PDB file of C-alpha atoms in Angstrom:
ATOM      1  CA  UNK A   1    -102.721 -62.511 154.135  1.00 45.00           C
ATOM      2  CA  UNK A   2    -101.311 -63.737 150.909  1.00 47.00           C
ATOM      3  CA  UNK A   3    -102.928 -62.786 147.407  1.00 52.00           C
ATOM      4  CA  UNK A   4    -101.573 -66.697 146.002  1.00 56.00           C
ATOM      5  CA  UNK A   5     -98.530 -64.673 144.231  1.00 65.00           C
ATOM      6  CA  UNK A   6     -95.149 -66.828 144.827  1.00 72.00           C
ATOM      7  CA  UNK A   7     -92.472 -64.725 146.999  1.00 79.00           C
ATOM      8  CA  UNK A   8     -89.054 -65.838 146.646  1.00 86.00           C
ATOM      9  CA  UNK A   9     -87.738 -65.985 150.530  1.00 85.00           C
ATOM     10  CA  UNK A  10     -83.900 -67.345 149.385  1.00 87.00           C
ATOM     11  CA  UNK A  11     -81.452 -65.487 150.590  1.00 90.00           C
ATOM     12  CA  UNK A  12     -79.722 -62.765 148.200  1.00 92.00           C
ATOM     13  CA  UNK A  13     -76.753 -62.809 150.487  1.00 95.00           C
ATOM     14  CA  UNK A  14     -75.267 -65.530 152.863  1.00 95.00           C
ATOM     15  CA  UNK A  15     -74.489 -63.573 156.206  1.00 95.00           C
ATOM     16  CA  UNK A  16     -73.886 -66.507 158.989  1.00 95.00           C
ATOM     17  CA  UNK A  17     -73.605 -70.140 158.344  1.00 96.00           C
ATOM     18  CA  UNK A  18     -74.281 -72.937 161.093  1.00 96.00           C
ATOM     19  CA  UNK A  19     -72.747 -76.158 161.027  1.00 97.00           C
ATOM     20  CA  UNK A  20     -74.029 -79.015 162.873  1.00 97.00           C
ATOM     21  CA  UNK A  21     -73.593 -82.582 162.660  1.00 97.00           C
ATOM     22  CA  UNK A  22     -75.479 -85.867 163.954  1.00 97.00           C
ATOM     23  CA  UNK A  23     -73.881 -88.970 165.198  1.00 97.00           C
ATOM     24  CA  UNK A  24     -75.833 -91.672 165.733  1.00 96.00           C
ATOM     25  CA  UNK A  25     -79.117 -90.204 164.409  1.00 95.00           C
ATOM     26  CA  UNK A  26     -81.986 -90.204 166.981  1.00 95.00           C
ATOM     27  CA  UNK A  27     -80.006 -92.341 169.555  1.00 95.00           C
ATOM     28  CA  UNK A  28     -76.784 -90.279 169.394  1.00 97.00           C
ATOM     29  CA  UNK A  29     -75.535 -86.919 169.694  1.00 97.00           C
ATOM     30  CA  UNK A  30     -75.729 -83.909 167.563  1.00 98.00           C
ATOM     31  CA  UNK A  31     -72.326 -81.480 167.755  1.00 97.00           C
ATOM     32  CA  UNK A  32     -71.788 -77.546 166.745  1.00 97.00           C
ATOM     33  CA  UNK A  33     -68.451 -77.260 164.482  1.00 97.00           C
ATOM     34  CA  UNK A  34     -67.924 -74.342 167.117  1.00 97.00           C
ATOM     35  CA  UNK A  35     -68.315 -76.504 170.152  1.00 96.00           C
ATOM     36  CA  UNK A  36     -70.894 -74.666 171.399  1.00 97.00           C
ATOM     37  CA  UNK A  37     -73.508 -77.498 170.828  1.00 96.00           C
ATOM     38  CA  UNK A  38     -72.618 -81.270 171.907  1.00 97.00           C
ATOM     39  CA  UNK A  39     -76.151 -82.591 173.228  1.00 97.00           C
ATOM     40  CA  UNK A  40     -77.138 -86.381 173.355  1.00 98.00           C
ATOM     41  CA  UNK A  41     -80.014 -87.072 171.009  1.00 97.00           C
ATOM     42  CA  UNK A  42     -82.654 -89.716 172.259  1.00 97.00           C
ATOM     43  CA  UNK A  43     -86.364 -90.744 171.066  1.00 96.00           C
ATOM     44  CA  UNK A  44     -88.854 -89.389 173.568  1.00 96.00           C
ATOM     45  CA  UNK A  45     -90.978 -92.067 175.018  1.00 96.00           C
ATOM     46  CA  UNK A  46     -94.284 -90.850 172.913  1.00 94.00           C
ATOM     47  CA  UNK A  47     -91.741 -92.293 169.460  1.00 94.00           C
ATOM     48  CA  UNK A  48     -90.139 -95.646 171.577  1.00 94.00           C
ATOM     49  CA  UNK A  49     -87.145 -93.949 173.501  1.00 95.00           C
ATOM     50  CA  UNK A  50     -86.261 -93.122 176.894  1.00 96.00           C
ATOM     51  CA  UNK A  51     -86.324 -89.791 176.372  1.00 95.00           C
ATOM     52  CA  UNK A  52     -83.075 -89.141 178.242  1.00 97.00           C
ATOM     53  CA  UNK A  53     -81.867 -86.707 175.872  1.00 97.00           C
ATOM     54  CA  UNK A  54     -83.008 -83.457 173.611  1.00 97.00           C
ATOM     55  CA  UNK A  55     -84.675 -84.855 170.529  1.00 97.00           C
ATOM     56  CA  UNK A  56     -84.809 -82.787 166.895  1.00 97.00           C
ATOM     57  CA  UNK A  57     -88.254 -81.506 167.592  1.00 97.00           C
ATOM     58  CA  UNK A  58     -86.970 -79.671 170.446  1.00 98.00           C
ATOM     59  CA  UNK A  59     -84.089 -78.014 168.634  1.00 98.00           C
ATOM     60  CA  UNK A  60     -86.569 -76.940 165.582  1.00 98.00           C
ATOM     61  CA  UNK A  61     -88.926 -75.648 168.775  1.00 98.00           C
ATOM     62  CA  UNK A  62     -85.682 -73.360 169.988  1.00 98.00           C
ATOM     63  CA  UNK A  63     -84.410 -72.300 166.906  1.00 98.00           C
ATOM     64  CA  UNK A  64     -88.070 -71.533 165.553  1.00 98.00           C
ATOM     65  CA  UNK A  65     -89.083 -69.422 168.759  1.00 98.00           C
ATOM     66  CA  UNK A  66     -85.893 -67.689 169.267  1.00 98.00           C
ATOM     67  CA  UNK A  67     -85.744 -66.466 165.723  1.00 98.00           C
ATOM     68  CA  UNK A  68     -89.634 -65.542 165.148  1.00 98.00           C
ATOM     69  CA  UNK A  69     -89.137 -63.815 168.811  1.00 98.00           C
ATOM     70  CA  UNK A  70     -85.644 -61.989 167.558  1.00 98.00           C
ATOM     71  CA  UNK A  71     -88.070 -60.745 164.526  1.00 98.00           C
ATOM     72  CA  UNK A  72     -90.952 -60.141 166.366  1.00 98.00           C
ATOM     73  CA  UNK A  73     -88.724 -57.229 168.378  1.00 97.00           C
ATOM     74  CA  UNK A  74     -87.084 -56.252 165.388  1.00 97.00           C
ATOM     75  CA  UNK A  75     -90.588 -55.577 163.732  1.00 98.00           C
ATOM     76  CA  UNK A  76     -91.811 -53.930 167.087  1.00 97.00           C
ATOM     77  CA  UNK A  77     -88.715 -51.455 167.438  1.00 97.00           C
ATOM     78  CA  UNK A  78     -88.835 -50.420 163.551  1.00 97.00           C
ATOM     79  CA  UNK A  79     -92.463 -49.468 164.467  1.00 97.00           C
ATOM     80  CA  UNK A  80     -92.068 -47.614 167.855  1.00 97.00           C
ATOM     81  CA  UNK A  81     -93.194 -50.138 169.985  1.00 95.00           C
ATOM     82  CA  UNK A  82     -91.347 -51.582 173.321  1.00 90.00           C
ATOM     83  CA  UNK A  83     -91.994 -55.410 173.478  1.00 95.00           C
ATOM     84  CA  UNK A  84     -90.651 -55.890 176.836  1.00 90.00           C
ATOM     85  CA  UNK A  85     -92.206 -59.020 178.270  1.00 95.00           C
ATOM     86  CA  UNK A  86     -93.169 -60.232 175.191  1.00 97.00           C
ATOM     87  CA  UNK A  87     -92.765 -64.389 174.915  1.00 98.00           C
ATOM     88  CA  UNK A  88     -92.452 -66.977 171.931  1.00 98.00           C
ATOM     89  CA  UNK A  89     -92.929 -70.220 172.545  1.00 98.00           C
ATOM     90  CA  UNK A  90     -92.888 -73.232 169.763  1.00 98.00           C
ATOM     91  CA  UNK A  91     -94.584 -76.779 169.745  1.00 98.00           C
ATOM     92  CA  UNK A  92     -93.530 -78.654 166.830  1.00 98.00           C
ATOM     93  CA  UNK A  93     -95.593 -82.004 166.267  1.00 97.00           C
ATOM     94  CA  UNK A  94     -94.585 -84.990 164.212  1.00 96.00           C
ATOM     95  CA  UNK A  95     -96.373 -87.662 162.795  1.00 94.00           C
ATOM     96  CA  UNK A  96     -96.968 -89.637 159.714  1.00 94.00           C
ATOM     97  CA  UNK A  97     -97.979 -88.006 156.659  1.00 93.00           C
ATOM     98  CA  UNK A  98     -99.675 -90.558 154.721  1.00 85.00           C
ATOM     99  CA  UNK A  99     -97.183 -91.176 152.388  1.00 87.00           C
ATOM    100  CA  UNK A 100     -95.077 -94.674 151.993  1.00 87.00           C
ATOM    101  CA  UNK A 101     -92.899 -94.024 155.291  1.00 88.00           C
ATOM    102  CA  UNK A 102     -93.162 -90.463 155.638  1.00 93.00           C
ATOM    103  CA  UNK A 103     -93.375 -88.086 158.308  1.00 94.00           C
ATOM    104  CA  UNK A 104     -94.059 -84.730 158.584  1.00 95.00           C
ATOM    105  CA  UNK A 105     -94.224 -81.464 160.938  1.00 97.00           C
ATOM    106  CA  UNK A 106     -97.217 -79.320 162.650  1.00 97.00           C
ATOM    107  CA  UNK A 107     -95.634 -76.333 164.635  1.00 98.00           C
ATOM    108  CA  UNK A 108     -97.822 -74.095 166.878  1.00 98.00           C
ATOM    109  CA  UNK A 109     -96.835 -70.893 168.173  1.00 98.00           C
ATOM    110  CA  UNK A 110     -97.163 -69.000 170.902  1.00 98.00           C
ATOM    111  CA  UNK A 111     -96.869 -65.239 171.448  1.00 98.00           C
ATOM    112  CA  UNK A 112     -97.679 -63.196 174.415  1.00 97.00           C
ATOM    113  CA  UNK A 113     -97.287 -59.581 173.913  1.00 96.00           C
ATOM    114  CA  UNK A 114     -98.845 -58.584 177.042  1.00 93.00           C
ATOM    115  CA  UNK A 115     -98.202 -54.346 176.189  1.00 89.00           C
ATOM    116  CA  UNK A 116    -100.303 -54.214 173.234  1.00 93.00           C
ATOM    117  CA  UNK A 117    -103.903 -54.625 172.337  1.00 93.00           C
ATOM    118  CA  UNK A 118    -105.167 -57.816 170.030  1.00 94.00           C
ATOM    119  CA  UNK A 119    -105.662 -55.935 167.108  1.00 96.00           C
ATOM    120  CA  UNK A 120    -102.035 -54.446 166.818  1.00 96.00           C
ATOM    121  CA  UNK A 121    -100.185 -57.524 168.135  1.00 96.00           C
ATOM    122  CA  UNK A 122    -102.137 -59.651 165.412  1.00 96.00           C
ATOM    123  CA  UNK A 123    -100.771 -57.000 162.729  1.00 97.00           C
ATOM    124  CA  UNK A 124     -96.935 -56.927 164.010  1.00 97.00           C
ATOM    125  CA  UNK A 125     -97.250 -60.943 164.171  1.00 97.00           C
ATOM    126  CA  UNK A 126     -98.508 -61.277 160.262  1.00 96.00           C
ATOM    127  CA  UNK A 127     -95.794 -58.650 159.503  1.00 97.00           C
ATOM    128  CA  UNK A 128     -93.042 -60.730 161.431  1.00 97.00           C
ATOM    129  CA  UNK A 129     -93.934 -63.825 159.459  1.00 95.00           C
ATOM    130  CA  UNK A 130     -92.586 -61.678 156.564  1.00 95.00           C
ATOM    131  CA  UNK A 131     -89.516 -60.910 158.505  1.00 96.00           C
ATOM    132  CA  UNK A 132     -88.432 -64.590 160.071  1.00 97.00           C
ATOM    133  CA  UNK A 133     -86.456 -66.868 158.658  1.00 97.00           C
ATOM    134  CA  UNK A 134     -88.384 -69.663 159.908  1.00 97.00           C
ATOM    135  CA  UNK A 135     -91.030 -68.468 158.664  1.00 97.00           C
ATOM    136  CA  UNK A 136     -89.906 -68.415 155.450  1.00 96.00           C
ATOM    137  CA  UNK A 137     -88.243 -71.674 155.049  1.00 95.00           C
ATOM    138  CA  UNK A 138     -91.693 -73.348 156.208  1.00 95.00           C
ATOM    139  CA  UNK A 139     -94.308 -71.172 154.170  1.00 94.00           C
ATOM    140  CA  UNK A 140     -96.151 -73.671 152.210  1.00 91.00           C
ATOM    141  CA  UNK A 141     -94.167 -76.545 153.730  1.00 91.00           C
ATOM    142  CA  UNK A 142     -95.528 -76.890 157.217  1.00 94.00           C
ATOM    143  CA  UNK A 143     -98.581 -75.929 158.825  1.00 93.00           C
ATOM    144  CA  UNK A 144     -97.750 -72.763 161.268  1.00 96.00           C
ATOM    145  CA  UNK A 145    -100.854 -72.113 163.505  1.00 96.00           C
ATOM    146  CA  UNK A 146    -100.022 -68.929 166.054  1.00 95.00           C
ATOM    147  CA  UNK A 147    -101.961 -68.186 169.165  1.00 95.00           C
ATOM    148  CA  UNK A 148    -101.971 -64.798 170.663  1.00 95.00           C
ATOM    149  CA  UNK A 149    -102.443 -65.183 174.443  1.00 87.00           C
TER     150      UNK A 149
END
């Protein structure tokens, strides 16, 4: 996949920026400066909380399958394919890493393309790595496993 040579994934050009911001941390709520977004943030009972509410985990797991998906067609119709029915979905894990108080992320993925074979689905997936933003902002940060179902 990678020959060890450093790629520079920063942007060259800032196209869209997203502003969010967090009241009340994990026991709060979390608001777009759009107003699209206003969600309450709670622990989920596996961390302590109640779980009545979305949790950061869960927005990481939308944003990261939505974009990698958003890629995934945009790599599929450059190359003549049709992706209809194709899936993403994202786990993201988090735990402790070992370090004085830190934590850290595992994020799994999951992506059906149901109208291809194994072979060429695996090759569009490596080249939409490449392509997602997600991607790119975790590469060497967080551990990305993808499953091809």
């Amino acid at each position: 996949m990678s020959d060890g040579a450093a790629v520079d994934t920063r942007p060259t050009k800032i196209m869209y920026v997203a502003e969010a911001t967090a009241h009340g941390g994990r026991e709060g709520y979390v608001t777009s400066q759009d107003g699209h977004l206003e969600l309450k943030v709670a622990l989920p009972p596996a961390l302590g909380g109640d779980g009545n509410g979305t949790n950061p985990e869960q927005l990481f797991a939308a944003g990261y399958s939505a974009c990698f998906h958003n890629a995934l067609m945009l790599v599929g119709r450059r190359r003549g394919y049709d992706l209809s029915g194709s899936t993403v979905s994202a786990k993201v894990g988090i735990g402790p890493t070992g370090q004085e108080d830190g934590f850290g992320l595992a994020i799994a993925l999951n992506i059906s393309l149901p109208v291809l074979d194994q072979d060429l689905a695996a090759e569009l997936v490596e080249a939409t790595h490449k392509v997602c933003a997600y991607s790119n902002a975790t590469r060497g940060n967080v551990d990305v496993t993808v499953v091809l179902g």
